[in-house]
PDB file of C-alpha atoms in Angstrom:
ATOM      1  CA  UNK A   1      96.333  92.894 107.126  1.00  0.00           C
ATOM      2  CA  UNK A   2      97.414  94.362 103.528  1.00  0.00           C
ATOM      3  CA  UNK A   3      93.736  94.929 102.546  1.00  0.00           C
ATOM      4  CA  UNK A   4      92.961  96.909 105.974  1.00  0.00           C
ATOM      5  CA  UNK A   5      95.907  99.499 105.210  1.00  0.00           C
ATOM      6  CA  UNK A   6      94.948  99.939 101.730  1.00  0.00           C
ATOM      7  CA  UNK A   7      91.438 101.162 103.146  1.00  0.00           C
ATOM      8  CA  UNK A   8      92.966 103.369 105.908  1.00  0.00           C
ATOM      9  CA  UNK A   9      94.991 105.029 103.104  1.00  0.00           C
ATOM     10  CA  UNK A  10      91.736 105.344 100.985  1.00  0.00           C
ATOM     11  CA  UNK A  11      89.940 106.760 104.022  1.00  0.00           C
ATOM     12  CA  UNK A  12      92.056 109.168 105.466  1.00  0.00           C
ATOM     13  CA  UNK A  13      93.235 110.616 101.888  1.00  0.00           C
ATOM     14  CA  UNK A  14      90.509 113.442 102.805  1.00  0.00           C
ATOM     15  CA  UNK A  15      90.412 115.701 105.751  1.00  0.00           C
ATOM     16  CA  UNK A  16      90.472 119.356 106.205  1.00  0.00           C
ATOM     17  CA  UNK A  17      91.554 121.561 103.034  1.00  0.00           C
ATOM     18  CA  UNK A  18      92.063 125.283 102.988  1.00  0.00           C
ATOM     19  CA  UNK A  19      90.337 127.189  99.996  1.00  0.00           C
ATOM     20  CA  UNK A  20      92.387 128.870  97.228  1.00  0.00           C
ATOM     21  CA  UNK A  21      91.525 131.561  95.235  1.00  0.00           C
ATOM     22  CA  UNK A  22      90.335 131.197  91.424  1.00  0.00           C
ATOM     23  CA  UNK A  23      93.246 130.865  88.885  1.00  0.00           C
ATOM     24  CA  UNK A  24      95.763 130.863  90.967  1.00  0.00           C
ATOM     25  CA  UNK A  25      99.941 130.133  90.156  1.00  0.00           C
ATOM     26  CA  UNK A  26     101.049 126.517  90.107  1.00  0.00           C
ATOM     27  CA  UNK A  27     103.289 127.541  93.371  1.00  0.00           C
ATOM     28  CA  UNK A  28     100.249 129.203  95.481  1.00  0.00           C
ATOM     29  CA  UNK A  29      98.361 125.934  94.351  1.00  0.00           C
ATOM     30  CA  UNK A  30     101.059 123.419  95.638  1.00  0.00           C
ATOM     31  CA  UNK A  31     101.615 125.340  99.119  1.00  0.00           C
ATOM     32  CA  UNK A  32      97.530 125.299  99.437  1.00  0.00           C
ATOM     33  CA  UNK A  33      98.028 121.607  99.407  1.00  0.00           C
ATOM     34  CA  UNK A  34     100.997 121.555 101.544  1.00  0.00           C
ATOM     35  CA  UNK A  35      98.953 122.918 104.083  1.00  0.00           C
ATOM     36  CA  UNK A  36      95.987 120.590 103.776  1.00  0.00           C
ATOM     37  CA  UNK A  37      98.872 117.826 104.816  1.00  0.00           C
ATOM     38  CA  UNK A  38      99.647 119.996 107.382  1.00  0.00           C
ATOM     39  CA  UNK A  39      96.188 119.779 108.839  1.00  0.00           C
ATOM     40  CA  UNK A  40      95.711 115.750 108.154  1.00  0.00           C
ATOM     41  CA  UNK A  41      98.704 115.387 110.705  1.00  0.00           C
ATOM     42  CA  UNK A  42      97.390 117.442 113.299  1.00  0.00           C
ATOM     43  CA  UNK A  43      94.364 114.789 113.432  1.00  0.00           C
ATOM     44  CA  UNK A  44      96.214 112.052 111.810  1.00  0.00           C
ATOM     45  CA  UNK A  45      94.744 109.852 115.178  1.00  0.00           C
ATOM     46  CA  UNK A  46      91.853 109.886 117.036  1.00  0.00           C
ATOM     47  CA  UNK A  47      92.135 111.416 120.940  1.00  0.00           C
ATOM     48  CA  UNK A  48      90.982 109.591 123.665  1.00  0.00           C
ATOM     49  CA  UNK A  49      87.355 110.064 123.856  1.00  0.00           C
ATOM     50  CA  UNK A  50      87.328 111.215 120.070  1.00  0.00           C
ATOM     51  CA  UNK A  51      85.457 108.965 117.474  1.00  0.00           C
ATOM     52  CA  UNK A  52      85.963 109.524 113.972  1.00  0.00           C
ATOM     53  CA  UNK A  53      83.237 108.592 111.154  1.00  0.00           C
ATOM     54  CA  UNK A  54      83.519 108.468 107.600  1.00  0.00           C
ATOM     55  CA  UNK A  55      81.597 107.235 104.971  1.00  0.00           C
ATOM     56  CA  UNK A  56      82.690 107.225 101.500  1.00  0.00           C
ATOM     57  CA  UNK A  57      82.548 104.883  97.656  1.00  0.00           C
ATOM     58  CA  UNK A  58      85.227 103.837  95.853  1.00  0.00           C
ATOM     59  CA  UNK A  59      84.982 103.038  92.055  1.00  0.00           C
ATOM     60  CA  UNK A  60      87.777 101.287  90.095  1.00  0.00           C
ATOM     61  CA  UNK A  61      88.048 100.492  86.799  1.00  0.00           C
ATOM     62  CA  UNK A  62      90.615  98.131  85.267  1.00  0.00           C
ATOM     63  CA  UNK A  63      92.469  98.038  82.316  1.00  0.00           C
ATOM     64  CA  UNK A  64      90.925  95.791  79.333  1.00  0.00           C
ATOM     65  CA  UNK A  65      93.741  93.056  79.139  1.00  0.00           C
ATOM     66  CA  UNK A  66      92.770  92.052  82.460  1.00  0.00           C
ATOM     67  CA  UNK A  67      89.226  91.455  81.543  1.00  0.00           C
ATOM     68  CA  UNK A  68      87.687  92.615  84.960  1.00  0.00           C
ATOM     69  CA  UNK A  69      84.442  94.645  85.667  1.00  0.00           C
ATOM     70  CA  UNK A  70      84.381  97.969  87.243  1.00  0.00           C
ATOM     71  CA  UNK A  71      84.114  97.394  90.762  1.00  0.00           C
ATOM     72  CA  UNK A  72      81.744  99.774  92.724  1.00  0.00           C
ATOM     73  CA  UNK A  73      81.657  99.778  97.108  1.00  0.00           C
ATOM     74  CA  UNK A  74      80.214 101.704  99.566  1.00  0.00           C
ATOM     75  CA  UNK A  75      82.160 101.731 102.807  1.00  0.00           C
ATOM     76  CA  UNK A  76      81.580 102.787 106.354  1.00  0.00           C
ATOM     77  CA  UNK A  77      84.521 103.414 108.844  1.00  0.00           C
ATOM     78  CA  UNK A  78      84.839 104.518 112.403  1.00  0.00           C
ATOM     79  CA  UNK A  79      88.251 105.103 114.372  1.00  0.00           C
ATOM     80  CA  UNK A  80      89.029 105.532 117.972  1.00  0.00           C
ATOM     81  CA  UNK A  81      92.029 105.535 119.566  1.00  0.00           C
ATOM     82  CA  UNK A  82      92.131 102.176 120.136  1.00  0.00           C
ATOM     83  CA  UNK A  83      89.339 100.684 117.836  1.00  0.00           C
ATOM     84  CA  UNK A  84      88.456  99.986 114.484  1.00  0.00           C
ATOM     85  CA  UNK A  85      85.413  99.540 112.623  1.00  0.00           C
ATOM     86  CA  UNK A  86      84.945  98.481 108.752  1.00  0.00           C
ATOM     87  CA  UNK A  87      82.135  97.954 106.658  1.00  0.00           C
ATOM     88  CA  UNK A  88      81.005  97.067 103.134  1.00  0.00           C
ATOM     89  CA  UNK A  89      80.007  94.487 101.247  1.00  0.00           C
ATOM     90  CA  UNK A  90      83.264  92.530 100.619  1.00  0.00           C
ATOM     91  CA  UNK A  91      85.325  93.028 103.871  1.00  0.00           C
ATOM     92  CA  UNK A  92      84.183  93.900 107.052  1.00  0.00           C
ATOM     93  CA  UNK A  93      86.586  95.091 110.004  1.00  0.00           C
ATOM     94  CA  UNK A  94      86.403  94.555 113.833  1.00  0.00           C
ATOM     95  CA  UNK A  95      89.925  95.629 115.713  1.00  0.00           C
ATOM     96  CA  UNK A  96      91.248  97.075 119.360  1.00  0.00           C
ATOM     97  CA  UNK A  97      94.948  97.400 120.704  1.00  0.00           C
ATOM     98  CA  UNK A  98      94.580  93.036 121.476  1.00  0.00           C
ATOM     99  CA  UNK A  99      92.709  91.178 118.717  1.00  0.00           C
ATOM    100  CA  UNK A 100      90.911  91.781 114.673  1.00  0.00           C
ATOM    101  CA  UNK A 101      88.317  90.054 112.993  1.00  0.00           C
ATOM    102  CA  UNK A 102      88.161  90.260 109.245  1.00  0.00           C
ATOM    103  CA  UNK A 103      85.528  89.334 107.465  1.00  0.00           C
ATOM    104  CA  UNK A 104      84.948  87.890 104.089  1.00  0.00           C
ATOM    105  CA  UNK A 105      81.498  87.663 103.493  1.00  0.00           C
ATOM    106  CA  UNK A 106      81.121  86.893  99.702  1.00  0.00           C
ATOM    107  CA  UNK A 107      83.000  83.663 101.081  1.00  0.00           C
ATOM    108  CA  UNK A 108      81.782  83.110 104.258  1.00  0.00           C
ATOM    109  CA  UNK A 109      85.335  83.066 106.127  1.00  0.00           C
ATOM    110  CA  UNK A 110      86.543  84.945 109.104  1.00  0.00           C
ATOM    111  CA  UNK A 111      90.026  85.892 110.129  1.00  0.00           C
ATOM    112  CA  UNK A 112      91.159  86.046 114.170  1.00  0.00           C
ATOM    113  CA  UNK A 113      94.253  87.317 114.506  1.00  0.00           C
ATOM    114  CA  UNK A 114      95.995  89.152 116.811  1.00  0.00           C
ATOM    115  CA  UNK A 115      96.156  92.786 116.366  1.00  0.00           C
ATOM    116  CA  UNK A 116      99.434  94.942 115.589  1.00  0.00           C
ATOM    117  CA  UNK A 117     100.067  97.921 117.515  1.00  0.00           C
ATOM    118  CA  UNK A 118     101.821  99.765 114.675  1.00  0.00           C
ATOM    119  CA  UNK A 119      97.829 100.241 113.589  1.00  0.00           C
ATOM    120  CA  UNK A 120      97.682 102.535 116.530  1.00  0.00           C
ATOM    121  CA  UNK A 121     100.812 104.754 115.713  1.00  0.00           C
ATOM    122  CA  UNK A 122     101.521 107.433 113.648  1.00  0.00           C
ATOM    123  CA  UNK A 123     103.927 104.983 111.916  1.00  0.00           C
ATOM    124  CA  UNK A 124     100.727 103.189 110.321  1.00  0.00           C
ATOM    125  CA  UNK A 125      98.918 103.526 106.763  1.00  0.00           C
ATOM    126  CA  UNK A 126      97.648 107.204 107.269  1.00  0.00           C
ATOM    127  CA  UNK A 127     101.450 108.224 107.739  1.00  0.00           C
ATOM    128  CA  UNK A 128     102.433 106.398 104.559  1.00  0.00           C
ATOM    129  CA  UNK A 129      99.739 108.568 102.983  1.00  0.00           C
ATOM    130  CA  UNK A 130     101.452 111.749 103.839  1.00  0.00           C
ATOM    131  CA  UNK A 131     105.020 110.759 102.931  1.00  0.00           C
ATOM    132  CA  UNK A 132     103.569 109.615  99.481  1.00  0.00           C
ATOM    133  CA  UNK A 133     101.795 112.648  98.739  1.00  0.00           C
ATOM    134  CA  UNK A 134     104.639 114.960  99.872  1.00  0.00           C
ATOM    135  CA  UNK A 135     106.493 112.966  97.472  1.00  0.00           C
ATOM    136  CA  UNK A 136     104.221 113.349  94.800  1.00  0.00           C
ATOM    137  CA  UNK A 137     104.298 116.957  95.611  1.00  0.00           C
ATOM    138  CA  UNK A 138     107.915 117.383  95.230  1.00  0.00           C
ATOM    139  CA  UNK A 139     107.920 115.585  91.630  1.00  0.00           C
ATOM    140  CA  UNK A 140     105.373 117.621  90.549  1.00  0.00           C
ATOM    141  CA  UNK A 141     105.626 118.142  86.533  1.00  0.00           C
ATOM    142  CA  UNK A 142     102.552 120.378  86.186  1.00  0.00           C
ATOM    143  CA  UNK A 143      99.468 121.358  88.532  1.00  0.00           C
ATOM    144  CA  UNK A 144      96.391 123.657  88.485  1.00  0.00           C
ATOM    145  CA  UNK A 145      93.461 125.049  90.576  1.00  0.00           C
ATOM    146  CA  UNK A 146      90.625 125.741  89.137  1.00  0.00           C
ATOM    147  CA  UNK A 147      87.216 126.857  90.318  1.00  0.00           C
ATOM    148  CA  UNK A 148      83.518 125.498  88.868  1.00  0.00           C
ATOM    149  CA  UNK A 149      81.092 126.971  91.023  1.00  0.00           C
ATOM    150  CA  UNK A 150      81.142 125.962  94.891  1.00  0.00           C
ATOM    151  CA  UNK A 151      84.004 123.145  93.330  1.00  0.00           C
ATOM    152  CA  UNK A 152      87.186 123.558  93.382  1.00  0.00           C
ATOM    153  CA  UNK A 153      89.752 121.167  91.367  1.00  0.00           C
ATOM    154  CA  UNK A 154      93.523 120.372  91.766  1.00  0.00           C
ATOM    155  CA  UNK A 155      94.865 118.589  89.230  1.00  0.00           C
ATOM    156  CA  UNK A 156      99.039 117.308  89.527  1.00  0.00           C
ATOM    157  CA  UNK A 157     100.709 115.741  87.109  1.00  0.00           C
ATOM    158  CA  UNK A 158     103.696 113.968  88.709  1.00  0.00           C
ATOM    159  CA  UNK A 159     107.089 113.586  86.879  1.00  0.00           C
ATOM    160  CA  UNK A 160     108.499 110.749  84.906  1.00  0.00           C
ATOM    161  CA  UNK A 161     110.499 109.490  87.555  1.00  0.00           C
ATOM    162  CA  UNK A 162     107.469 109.580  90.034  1.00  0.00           C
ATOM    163  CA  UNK A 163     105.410 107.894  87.551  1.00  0.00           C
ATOM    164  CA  UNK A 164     107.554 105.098  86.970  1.00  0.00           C
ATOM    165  CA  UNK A 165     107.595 103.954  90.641  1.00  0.00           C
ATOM    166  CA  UNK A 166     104.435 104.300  91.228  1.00  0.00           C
ATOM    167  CA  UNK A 167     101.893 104.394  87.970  1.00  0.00           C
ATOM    168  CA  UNK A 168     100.367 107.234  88.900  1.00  0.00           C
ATOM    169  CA  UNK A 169     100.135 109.219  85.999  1.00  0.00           C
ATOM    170  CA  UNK A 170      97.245 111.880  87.447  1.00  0.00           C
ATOM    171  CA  UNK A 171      95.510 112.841  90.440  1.00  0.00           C
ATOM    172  CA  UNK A 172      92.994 115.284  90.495  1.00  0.00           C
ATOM    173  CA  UNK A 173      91.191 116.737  94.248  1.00  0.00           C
ATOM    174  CA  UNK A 174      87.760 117.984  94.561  1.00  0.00           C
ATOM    175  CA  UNK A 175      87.317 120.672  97.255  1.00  0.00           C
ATOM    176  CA  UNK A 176      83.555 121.866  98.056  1.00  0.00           C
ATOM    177  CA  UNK A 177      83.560 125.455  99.178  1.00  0.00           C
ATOM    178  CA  UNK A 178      80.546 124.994 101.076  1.00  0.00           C
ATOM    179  CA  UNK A 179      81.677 122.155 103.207  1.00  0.00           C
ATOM    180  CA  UNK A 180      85.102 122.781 103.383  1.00  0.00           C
ATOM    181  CA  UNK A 181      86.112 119.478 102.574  1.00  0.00           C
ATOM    182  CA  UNK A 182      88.092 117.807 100.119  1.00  0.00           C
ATOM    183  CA  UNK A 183      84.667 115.356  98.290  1.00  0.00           C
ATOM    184  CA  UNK A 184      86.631 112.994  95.746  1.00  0.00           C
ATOM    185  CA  UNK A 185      89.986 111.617  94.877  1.00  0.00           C
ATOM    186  CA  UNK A 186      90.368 110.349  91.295  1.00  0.00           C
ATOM    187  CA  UNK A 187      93.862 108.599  90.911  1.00  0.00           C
ATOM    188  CA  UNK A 188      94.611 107.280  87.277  1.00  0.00           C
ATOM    189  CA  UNK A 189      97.869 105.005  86.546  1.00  0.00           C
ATOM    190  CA  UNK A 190      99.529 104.021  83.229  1.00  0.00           C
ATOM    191  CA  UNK A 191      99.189 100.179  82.197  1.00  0.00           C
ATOM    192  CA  UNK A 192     102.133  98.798  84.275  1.00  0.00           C
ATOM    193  CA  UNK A 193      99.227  98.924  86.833  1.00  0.00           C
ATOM    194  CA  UNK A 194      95.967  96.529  86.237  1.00  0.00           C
ATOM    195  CA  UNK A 195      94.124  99.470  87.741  1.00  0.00           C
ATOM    196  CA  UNK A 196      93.524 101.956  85.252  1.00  0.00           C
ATOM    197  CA  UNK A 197      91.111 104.388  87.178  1.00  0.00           C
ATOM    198  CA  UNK A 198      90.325 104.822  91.026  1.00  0.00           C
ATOM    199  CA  UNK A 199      87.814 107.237  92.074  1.00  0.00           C
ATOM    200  CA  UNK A 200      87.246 107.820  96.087  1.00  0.00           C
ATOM    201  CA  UNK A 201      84.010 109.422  96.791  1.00  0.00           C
ATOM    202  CA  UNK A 202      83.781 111.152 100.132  1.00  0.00           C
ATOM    203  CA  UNK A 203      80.027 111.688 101.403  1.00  0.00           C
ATOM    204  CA  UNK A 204      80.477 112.430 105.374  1.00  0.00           C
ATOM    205  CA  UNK A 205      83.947 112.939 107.767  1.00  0.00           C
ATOM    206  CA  UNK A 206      82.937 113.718 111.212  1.00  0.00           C
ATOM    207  CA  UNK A 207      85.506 113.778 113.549  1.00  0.00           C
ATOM    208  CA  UNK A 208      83.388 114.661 116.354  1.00  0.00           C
ATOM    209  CA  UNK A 209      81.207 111.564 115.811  1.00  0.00           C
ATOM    210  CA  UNK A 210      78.330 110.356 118.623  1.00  0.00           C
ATOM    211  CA  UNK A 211      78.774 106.975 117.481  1.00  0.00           C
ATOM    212  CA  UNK A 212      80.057 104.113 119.533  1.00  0.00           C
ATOM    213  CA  UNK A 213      82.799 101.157 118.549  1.00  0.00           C
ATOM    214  CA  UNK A 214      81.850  98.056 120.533  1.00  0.00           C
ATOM    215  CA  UNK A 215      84.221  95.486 121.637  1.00  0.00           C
ATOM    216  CA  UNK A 216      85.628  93.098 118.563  1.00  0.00           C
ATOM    217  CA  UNK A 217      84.250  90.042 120.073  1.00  0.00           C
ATOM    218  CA  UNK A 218      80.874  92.006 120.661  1.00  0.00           C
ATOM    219  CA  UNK A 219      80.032  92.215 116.588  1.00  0.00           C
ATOM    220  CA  UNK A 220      80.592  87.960 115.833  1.00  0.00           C
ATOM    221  CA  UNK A 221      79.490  86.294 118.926  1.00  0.00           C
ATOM    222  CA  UNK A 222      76.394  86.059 121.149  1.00  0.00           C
ATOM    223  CA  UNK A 223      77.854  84.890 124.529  1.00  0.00           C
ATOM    224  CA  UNK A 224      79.737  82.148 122.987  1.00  0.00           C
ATOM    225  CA  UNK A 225      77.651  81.332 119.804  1.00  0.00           C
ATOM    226  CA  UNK A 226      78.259  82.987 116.040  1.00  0.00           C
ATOM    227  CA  UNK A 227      75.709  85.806 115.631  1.00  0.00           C
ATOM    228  CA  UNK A 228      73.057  84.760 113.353  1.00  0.00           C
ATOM    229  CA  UNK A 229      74.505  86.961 110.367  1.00  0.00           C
ATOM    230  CA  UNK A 230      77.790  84.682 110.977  1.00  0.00           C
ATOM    231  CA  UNK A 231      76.070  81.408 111.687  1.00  0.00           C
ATOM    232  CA  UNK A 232      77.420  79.518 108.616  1.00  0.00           C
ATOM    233  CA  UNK A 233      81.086  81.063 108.319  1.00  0.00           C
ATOM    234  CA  UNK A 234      84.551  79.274 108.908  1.00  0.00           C
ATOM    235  CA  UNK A 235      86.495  80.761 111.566  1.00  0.00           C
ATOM    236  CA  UNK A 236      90.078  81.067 110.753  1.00  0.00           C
ATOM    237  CA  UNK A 237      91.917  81.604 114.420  1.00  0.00           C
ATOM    238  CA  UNK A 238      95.494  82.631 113.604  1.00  0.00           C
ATOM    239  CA  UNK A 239      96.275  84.208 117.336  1.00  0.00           C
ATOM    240  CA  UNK A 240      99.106  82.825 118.392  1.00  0.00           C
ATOM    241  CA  UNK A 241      97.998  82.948 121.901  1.00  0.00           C
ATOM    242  CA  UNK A 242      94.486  81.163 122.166  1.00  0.00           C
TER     243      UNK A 242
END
């Protein structure tokens, strides 16, 4: 389940962000974003009742020596409390608090397995993000805020040490004023990393959403048959409880 944490990471690296004022100090500008962590861990998790809906692209680019093209998706993503819904056009996601589904569909495979209930915790991928990005905060070499408009744009520069564990050698947030909303992550990493460039794109974050997560089971089988979509696909059934 690597793959699904790394897109709960990407997803929930944008909820609620306070504004800042135009030019302001590099220590006003990292306790701004101390308190946008702040508010991600009030709604790090979804209440009962409470659906969460985001939709958002992501766009990496590699370094040369690995010879790979930019890769470009557009994902969809809805949390409950105890459900989990994934979409785009390489992996698709199906989960509750008993089993997963993950679907390949560029390969035409799909994974059963049983679900973890660390998924459902605060001790999960979303967590992670926090921890990291106080980190980051702490190791901070330079940042600044600056204002373009209705954009606002934090840009931190983590220290030697920080970039040596993790490649990250910039990370720059873009805040709309008008939404109130963090819009786009761009993450770039020295060349101990094949990635080179990651930009998250954030388009809608609802977390008062109308819309429904049905049963796992419900989005790859009719009764007992493979939904038409699915008709073709190998099902790989790793429960260890069948």
């Amino acid at each position: 389940m690597k793959e699904f944490k790394v897109i709960a990471l990407i997803a929930y690296c944008c909820f609620y962000f306070s504004g800042y004022a135009q030019n302001e100090t590099s220590s006003k500008c990292r306790d701004r974003i101390l308190e946008y962590l702040d508010g991600m861990q009030e709604v790090i998790s979804p209440k009962k009742g409470q659906v969460y809906y985001m939709k958002y692209s992501t766009n990496t680019t590699f370094f040369k020596k690995y010879n790979l093209p930019v890769s470009s998706t557009k994902s969809e993503m809805l949390i409950a409390e105890y459900k989990i819904f994934m979409d785009d056009e390489n992996m698709k996601i199906y989960g509750d608090d008993k089993e997963m589904f993950v679907v390949l569909p560029k390969i035409g495979k799909i994974y059963w397995n049983d679900s973890d209930p660390r998924l459902f915790t605060d001790n999960n991928a979303q967590q992670k993000f926090l921890e990291i990005e106080r980190a980051l905060l702490k190791s901070i070499s330079t940042i600044d805020c600056a204002t373009n408009g209705n954009k606002q744009h934090i840009t931190i520069i983590p220290n030697r040490d920080f970039e040596k564990k993790s490649g990250l050698v910039r990370q720059v947030l873009e805040y709309d004023v008008n939404q109130k909303r963090v819009t786009k992550v761009e993450n770039r990493f020295n060349e101990k990393s094949k990635i080179k460039k990651q930009i998250v794109h954030y388009e809608i974050i609802d977390y008062k959403s109308s819309k429904k997560i049905k049963k796992p089971l419900e989005y790859i089988f009719n009764g007992t048959e493979l939904k038409g979509a699915y008709k073709n696909f190998e099902i790989i059934d790793n429960r260890k409880n069948k």
